[in-house]
Coordinates of C-alpha atoms in Angstrom, one line a residue:
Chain A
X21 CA 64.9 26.9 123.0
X22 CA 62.4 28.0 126.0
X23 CA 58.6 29.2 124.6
X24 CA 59.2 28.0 120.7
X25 CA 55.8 25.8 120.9
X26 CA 53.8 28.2 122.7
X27 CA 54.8 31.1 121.0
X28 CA 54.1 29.4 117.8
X29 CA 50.8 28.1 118.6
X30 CA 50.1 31.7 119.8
X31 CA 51.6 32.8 116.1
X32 CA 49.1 31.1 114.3
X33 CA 46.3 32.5 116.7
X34 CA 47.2 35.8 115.6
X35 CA 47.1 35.1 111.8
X36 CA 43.6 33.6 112.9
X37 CA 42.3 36.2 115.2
X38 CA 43.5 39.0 113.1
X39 CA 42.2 37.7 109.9
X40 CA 45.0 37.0 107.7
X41 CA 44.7 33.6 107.6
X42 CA 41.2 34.0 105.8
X43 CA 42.5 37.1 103.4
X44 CA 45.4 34.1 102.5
X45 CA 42.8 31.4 102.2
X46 CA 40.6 33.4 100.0
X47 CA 43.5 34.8 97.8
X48 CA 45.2 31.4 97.3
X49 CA 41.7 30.0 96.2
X50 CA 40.7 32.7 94.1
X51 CA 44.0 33.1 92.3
X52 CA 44.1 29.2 91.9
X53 CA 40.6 29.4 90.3
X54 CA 41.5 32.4 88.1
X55 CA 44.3 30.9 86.5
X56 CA 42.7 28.4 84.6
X57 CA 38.9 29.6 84.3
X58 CA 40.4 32.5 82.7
X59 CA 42.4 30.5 80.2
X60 CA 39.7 28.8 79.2
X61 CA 37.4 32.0 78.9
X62 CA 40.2 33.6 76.7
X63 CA 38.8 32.2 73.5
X64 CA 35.5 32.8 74.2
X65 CA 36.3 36.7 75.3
X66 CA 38.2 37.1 72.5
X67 CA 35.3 35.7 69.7
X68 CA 33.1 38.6 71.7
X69 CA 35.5 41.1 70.8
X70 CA 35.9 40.3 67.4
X71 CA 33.8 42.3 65.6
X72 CA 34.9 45.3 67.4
X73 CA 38.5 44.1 66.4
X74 CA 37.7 43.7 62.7
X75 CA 36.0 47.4 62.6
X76 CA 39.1 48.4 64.0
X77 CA 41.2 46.6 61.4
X78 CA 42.0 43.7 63.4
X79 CA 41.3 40.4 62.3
X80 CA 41.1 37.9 64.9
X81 CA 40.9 33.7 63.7
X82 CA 41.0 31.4 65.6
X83 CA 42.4 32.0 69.5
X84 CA 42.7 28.7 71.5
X85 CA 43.4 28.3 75.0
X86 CA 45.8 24.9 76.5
X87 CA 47.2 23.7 79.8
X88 CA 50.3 25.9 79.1
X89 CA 47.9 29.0 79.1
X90 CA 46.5 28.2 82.5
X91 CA 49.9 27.2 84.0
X92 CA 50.9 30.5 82.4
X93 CA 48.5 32.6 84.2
X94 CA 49.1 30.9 87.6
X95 CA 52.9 31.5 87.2
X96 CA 52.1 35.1 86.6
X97 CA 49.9 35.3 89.7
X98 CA 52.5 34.2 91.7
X99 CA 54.4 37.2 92.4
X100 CA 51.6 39.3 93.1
X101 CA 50.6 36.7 96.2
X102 CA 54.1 37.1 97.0
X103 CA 54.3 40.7 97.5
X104 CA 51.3 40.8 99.4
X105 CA 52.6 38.5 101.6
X106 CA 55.9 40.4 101.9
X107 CA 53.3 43.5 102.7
X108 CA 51.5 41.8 105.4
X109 CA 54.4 39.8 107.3
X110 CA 56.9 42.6 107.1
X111 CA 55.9 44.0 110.5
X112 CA 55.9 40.9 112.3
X113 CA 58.9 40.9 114.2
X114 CA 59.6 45.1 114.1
X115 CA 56.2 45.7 115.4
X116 CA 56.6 43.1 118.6
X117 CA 60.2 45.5 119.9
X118 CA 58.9 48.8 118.4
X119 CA 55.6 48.3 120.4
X120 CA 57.4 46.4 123.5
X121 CA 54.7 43.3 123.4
X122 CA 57.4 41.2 123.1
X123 CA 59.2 41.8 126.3
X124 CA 56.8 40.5 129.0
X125 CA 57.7 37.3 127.0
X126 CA 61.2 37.7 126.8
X127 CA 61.9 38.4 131.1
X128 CA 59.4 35.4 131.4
X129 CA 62.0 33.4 129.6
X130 CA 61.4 33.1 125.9
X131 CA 64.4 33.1 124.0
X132 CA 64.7 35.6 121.7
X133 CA 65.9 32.4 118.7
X134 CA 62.5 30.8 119.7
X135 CA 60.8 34.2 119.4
X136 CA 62.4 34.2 115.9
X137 CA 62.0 30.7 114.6
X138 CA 58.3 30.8 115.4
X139 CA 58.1 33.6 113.1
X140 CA 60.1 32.5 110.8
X141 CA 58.2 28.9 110.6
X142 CA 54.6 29.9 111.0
X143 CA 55.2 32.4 107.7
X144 CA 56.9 29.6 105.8
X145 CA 53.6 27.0 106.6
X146 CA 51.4 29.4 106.0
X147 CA 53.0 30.1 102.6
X148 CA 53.8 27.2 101.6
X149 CA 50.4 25.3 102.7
X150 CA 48.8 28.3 100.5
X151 CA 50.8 28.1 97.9
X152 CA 50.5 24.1 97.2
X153 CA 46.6 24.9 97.7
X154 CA 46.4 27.0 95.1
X155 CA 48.7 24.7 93.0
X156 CA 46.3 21.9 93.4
X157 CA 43.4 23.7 92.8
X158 CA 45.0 24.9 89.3
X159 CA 46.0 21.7 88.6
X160 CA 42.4 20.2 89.1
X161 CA 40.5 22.6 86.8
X162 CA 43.7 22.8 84.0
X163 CA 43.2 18.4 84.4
X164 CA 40.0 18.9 83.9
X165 CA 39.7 21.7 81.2
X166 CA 42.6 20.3 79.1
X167 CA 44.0 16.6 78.5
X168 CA 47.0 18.1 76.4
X169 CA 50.3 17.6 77.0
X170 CA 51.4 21.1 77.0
X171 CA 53.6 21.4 80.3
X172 CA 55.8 18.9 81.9
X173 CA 57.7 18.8 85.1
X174 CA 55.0 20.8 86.8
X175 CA 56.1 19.5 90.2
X176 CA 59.5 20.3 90.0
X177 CA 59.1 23.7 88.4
X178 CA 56.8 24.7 91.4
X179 CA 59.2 23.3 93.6
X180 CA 61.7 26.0 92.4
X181 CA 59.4 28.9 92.3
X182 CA 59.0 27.8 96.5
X183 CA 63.0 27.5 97.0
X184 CA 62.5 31.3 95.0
X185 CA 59.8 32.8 97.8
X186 CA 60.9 30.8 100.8
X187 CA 64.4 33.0 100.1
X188 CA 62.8 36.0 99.8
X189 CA 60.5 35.4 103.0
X190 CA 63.6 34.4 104.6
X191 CA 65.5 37.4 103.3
X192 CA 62.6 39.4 105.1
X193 CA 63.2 37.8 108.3
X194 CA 67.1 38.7 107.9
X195 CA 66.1 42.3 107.4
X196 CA 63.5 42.5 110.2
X197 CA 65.9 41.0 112.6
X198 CA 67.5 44.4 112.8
X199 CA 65.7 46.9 111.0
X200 CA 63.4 49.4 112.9
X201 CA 60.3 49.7 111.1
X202 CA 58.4 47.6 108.6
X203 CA 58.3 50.2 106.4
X204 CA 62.8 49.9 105.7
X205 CA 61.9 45.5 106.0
X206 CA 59.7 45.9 102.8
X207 CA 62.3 48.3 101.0
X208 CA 64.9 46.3 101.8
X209 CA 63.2 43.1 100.4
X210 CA 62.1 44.6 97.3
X211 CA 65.5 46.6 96.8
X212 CA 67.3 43.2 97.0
X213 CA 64.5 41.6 94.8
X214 CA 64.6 44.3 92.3
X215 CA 68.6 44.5 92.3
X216 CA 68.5 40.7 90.8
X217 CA 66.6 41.1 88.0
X218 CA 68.3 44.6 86.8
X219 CA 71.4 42.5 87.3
X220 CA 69.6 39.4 85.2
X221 CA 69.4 41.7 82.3
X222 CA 72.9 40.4 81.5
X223 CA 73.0 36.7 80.1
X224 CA 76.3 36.0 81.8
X225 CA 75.3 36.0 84.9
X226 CA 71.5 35.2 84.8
X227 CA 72.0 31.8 85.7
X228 CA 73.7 31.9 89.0
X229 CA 70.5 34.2 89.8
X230 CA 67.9 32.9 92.3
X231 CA 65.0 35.2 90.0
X232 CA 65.9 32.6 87.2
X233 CA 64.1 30.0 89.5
X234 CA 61.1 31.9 88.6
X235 CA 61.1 31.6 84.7
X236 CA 58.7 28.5 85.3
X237 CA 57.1 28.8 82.0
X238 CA 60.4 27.7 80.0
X239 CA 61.1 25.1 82.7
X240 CA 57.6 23.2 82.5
X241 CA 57.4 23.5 78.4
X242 CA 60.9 22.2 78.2
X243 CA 62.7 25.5 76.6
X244 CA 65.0 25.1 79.5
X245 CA 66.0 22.0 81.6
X246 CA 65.8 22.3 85.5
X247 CA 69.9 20.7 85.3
X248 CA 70.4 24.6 83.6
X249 CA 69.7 26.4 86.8
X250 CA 71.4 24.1 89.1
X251 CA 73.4 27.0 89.8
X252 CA 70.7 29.6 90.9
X253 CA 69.2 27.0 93.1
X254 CA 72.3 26.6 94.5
X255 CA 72.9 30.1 95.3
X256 CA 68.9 30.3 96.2
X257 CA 69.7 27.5 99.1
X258 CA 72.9 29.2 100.2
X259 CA 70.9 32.7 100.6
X260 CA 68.2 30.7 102.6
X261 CA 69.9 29.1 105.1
X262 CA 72.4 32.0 105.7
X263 CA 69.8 34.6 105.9
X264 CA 67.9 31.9 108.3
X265 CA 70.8 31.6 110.1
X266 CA 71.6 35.6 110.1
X267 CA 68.4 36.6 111.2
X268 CA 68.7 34.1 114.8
X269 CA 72.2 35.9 115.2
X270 CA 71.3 39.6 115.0
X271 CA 68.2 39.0 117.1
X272 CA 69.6 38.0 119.8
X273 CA 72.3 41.0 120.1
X274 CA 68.7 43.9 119.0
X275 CA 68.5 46.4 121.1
X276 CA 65.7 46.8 123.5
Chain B
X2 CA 68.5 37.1 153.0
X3 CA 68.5 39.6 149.7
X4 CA 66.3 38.8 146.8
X5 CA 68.6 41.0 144.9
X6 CA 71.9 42.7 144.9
X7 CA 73.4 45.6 142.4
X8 CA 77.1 45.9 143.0
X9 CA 79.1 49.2 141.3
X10 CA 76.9 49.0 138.5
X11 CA 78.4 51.7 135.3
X12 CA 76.2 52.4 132.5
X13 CA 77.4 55.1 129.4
X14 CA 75.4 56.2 126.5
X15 CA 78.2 57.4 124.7
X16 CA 79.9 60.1 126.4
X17 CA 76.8 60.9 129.1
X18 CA 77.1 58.7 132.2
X19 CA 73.8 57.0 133.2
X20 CA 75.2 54.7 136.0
X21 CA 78.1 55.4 138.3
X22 CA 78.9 52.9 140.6
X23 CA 75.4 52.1 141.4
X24 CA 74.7 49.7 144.8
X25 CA 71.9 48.5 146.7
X26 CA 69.9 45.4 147.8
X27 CA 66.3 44.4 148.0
X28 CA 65.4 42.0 151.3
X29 CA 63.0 39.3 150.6
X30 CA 59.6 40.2 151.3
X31 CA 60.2 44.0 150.9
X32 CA 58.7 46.7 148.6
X33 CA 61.6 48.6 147.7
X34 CA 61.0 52.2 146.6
X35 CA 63.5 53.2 143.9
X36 CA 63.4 57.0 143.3
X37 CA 65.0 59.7 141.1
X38 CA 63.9 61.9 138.7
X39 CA 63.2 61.3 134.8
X40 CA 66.2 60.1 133.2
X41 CA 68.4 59.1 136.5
X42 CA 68.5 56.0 135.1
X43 CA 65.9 54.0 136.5
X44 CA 64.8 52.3 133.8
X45 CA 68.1 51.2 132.6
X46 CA 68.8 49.6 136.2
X47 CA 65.3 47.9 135.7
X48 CA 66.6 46.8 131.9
X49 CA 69.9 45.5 133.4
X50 CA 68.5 43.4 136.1
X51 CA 65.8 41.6 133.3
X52 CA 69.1 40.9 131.6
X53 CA 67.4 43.2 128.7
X54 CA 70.7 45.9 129.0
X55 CA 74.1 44.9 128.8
X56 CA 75.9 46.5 132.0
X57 CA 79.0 48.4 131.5
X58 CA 80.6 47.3 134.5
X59 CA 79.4 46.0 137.6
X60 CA 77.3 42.7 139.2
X61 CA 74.0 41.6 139.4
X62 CA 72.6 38.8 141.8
X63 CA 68.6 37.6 141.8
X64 CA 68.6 35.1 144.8
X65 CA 72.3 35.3 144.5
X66 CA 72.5 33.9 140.8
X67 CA 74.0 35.9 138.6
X68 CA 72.3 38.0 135.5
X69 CA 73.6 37.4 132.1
X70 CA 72.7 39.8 128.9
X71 CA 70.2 38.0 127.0
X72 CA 68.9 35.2 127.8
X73 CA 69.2 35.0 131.7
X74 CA 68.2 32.2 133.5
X75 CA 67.4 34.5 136.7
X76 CA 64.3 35.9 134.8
X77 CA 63.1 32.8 136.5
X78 CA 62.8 34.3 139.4
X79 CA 61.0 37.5 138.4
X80 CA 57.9 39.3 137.3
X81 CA 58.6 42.6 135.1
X82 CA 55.3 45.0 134.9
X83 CA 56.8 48.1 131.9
X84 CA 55.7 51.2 132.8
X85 CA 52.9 51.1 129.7
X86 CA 52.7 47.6 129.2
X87 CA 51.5 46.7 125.5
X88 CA 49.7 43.4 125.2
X89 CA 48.3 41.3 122.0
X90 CA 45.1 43.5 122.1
X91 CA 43.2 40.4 119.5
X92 CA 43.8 38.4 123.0
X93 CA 41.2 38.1 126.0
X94 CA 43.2 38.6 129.4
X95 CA 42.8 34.9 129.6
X96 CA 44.3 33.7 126.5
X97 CA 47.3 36.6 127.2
X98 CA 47.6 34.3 131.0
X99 CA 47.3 31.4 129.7
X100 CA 50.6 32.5 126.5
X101 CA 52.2 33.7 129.8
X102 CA 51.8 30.5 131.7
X103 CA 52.9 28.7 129.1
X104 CA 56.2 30.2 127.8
X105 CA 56.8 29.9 131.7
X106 CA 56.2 26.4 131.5
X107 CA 54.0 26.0 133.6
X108 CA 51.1 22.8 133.6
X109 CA 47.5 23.6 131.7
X110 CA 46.0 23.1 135.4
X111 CA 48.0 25.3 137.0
X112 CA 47.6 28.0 134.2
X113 CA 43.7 28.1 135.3
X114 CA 44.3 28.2 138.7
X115 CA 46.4 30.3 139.0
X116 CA 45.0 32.7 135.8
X117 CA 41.4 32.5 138.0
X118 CA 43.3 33.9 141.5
X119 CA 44.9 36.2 139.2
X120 CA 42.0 37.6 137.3
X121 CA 40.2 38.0 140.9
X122 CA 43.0 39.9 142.6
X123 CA 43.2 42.8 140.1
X124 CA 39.3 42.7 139.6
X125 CA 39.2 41.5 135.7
X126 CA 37.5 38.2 136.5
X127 CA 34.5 39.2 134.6
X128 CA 36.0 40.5 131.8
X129 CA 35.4 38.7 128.4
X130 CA 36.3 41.4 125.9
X131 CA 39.2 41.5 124.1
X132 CA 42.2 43.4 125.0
X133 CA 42.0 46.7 122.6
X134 CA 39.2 47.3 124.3
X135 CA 40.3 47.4 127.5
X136 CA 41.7 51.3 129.6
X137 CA 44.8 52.3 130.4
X138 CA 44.0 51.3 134.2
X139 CA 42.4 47.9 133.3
X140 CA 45.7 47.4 131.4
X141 CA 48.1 48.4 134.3
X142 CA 46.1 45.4 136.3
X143 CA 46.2 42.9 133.8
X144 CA 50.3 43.8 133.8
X145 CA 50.3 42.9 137.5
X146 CA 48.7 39.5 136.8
X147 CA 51.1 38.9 133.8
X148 CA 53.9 39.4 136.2
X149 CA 52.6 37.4 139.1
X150 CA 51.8 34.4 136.8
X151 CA 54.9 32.1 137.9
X152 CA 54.6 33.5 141.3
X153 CA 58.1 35.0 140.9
X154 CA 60.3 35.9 143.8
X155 CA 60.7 39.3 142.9
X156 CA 58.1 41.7 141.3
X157 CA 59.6 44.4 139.0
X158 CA 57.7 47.6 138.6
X159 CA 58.7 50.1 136.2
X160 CA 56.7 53.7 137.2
X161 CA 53.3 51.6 137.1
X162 CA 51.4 54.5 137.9
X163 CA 53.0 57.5 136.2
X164 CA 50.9 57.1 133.7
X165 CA 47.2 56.7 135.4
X166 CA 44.4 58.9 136.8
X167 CA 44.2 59.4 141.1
X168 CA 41.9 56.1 141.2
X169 CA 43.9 53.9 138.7
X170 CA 46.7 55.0 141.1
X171 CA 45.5 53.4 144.2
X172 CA 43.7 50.8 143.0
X173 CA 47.3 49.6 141.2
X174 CA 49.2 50.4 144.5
X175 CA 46.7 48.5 146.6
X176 CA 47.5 45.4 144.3
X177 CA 51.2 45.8 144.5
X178 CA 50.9 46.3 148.7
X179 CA 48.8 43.0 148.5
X180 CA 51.2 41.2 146.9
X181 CA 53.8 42.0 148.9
X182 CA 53.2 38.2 151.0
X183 CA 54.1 36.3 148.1
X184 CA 56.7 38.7 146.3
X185 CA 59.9 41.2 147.0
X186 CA 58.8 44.1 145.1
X187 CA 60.9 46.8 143.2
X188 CA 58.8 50.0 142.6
X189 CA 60.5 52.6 140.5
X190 CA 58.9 55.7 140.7
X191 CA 59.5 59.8 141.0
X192 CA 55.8 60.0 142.6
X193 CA 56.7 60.4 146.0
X194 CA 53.5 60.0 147.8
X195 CA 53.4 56.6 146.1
X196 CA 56.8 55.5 147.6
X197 CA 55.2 57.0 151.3
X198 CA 52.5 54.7 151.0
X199 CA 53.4 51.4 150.0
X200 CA 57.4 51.0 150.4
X201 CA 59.1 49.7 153.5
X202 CA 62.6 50.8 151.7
X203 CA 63.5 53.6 149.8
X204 CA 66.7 54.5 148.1
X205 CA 66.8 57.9 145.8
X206 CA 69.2 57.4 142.7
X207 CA 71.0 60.9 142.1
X208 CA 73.6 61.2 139.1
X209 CA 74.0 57.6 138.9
X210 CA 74.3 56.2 142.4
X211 CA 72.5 55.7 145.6
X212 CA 72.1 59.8 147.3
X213 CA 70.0 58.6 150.3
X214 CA 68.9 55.0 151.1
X215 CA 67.0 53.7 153.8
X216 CA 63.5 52.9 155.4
X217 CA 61.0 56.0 155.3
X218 CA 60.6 57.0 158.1
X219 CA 64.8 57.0 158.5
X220 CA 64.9 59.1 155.4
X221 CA 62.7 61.3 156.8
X222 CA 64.6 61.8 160.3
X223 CA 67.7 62.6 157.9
X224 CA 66.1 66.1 157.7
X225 CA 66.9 67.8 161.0
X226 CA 63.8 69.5 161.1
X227 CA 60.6 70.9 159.5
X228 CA 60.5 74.4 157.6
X229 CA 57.9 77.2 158.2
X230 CA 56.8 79.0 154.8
X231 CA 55.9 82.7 155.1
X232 CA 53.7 84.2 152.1
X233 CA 54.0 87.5 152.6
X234 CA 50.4 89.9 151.2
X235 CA 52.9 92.4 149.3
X236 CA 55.7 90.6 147.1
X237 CA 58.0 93.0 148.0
X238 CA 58.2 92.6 151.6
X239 CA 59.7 89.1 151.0
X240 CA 63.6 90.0 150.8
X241 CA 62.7 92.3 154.1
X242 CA 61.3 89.3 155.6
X243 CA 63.6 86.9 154.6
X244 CA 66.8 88.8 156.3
X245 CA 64.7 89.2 159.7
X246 CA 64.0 85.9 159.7
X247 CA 67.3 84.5 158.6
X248 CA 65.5 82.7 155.8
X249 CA 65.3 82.3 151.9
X250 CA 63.1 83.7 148.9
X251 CA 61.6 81.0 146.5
X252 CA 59.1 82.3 144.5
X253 CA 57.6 84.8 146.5
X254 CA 57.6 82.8 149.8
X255 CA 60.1 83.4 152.2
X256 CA 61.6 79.6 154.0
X257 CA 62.9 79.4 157.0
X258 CA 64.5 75.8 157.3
X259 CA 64.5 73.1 160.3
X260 CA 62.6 75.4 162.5
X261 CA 61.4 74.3 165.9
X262 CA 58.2 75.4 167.5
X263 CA 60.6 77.5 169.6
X264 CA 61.6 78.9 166.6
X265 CA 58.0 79.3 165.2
X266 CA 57.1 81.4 167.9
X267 CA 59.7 84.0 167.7
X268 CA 59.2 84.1 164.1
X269 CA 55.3 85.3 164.8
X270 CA 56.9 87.8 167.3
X271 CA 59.1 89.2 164.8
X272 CA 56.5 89.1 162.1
X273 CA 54.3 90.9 164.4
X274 CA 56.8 93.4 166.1
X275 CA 57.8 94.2 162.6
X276 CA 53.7 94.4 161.2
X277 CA 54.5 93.0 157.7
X278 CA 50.9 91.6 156.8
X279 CA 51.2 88.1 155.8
X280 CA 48.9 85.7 153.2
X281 CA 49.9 82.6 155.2
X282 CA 52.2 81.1 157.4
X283 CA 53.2 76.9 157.5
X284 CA 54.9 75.0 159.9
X285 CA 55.5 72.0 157.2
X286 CA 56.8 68.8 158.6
X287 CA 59.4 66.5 156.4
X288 CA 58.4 64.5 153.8
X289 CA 60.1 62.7 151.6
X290 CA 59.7 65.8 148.1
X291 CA 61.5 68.1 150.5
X292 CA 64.0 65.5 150.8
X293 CA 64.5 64.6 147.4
X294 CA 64.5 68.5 146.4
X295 CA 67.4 68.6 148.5
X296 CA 69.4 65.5 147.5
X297 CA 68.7 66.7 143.8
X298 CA 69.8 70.3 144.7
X299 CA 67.0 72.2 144.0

């Protein structure tokens, strides 16, 4: 696998030199401060408003904020982080061919499933190192802010929500591997994303669904055990590896 | 000993024939002028020898190893400069050497080195902005030292100067020509005067295969002689020319091909016997565009 190190190391440079690396670091941070500093302001916003409530017929009494509310918001936030993600790494690999950077590299000997995997990995750290950030930093303040025992299993409920957006960063790859322009990878992704959870509307099969990985809230208060969605990790693995595995295949026989 | 080798090479884009039994060879220490017009399929020979195209039929040997589609283990050997090559414009030209160096494999050590010789040779030594900065010239150099990197054994140029101004042009064509010691070069071009200047071989490519091939200077003997071009002052004294003079009408100006200075003269008698007032009169000698006009047929 000739030029995987290199090329990664020069992957990484990019995200650095181009400034995506910062607009990650400062997203992560902000949206793992957010989460529980907004929980914890909730009460207090909503005594403000109260006498504009009650005018209006609206009689507020007592709002309290707990862990659960925090770990709430940060589960919400997720998705947005994600799609912005999707947004900025969907061009990676179309705009190297479509722009013909790539093939100086390529007659110098990279192969084209090192020029891949160093895509593919240096998205996945840089995910999942910001994603675990902004975990931690959530988990510090909700510590801090709230000794109730609210949630449980926070660990393993993040863990799925990861399995959840390393297949659809994957599924990205898989698309970009032979899709023109980042414009059809992002449609693509989202099509696919937004096909599983009209088909989750129906109970019978929401639980071989990967977007049932993401329904963190009724995994960490217990309304649902993680044994439950064995299945959807299951098929979340299998989509994984298979689009991983897809993605080194079709690059190798893109047109240049 | 032949740096590389293209054996009945076919190529089809559906029902349109690119490449039709193509065949020639580069000798080691040669710049090889490869010529045709746009769309002859000179870029897709260049694709198939980087391994980059899958041939339809046909053999290709870098210093007699075989290329593969995909991954081929003769790009070892060789140095591609695209005809606008795009680089990582949030790179300095160092930083792109050094990425090139090192997917090469090459040491850290020899990356400076060889980066600083580099750098001096297509005057960008001093350069410390980044690459989106740089012109479309400045680029075209910094390709050269890309492709000389691993001081590959044959240099691959696709039309580096179709795209640049008179100077960029010769500044690029006096880097190729100095590299020329250390590298077999392949120069695909349809600037003629480039291929005049620089190549010690020539082949044109006409619908698919090789037309003419050979040094210049044997190309240009292939012609049996020069032409004299008449521009007659009224238009419409051309045809009347033309039949004195046993020559042909293009445009207004009557040619008389492979005319001798014997020949010459008796066409200035019979111009002047006749009195048909003339613009101007050339005795042109061959050069390679007449050549290629004729092995394209126009």
């Amino acid at each position: 696998m000739n030029g995987f190190s290199p090329f990664l190391k020069k992957e990484f440079f990019e995200l650095y030199r181009k400034g995506r690396l910062l607009l990650f670091g400062i997203l992560f941070v902000f949206f793992g401060i957010e989460a529980p500093a907004l929980a914890k302001l909730t009460p207090a916003l909503f005594k403000m408003m109260s006498d504009e409530f009650e005018q209006q017929g609206v009689i507020i009494k007592d709002v309290t904020s707990t862990a659960a509310t925090s770990w709430e918001q940060f589960f919400g936030n997720l998705p947005v982080i994600l799609i912005v993600f999707v947004i900025v790494f969907a061009g990676s690999v179309t705009s190297e061919f479509s722009s013909g950077s790539i093939i100086p590299f390529l007659t110098k000997g990279l192969s084209r499933t090192a020029f891949m995997l160093s895509k593919l990995t240096s998205a996945l750290i840089t995910w999942s190192a910001g994603l675990w950030l902004c975990f931690g930093i959530t988990y510090a303040y909700t510590a801090y802010f709230w000794k109730d025992s609210s949630v449980q299993s926070l660990i393993p409920t993040l863990l799925l929500w990861w399995l959840y957006s390393v297949m659809v960063i994957c599924l990205m790859f898989f698309f970009a591997s032979f899709l023109q322009t980042h414009i059809q990878v992002m449609i693509c992704t989202g099509g696919v994303v937004f096909a599983m959870s009209v088909i989750g509307i129906a109970d019978s099969v929401k639980k071989y669904l990967p977007s049932t990985l993401t329904a963190s809230m009724d995994l960490c208060t217990g309304a649902r055990s993680i044994s439950s969605v064995t299945p959807a990790i299951i098929i979340a693995a299998l989509v994984t590896v298979c689009c991983a595995i897809f993605s080194l295949v079709l690059i190798g026989r893109r047109k240049i | 000993m032949n740096i590389l080798e293209v054996k009945d090479l076919h190529k089809s884009f559906g029902s349109k024939t690119v490449l039709d039994g193509l065949t020639f060879s580069v000798s080691e220490g040669s710049v090889f002028g490869f010529i045709g017009r746009n769309g002859a399929g000179k870029t897709t020979t260049m694709k198939m020898i980087l391994g980059l195209l899958q041939p339809g039929s046909g053999e290709i040997t870098v210093c007699g190893e075989r290329v593969r589609y995909g991954n081929t283990p003769t790009n070892k050997y060789v140095g591609c400069l695209p005809d606008v090559p795009e680089f990582y414009s949030y790179m300095t030209a160092r930083e792109y050497l050094r990425l090139c160096g090192e997917v090469t494999g090459m040491k850290q050590s020899e990356i400076k080195k060889r980066s600083g010789e580099l750098l001096e040779l297509v005057g960008l030594a001093n350069e410390k902005h980044r690459i989106k900065g740089y012109s479309r010239g400045m680029k075209q150099r910094l390709g050269i030292a890309q492709a000389l990197i691993n001081k590959p054994r044959l240099l691959i140029c696709d039309e580096p100067t179709s795209a640049l101004d008179p100077l960029g042009r010769k500044e690029i064509l006096e880097i190729i020509s100095s590299a020329r010691g250390e590298t077999s070069v392949i120069f695909s071009t349809h600037i003629l005067s480039d291929v005049e200047k620089i190549c010690d071989d020539t082949a044109i490519l006409e619908k698919g295969r090789i037309a003419l091939c050979g040094t210049v200077s044997e190309l240009k003997a292939k012609r049996s002689g020069s032409d004299v071009q008449i521009v007659p002052a009224s238009a419409g004294d051309a045809e009347k020319t033309a039949q004195l003079l046993g020559g042909e009408v293009h445009s207004g100006t009557v040619i008389v091909k492979n005319a001798s200075q014997d020949k010459m003269l008796s066409i200035l008698k019979t111009i002047s016997e006749n009195r048909i007032p003339i613009l101007k009169i050339e005795h042109t000698e061959p050069d390679l565009e007449q050549l290629f006009m004729e092995v394209i047929g126009k």
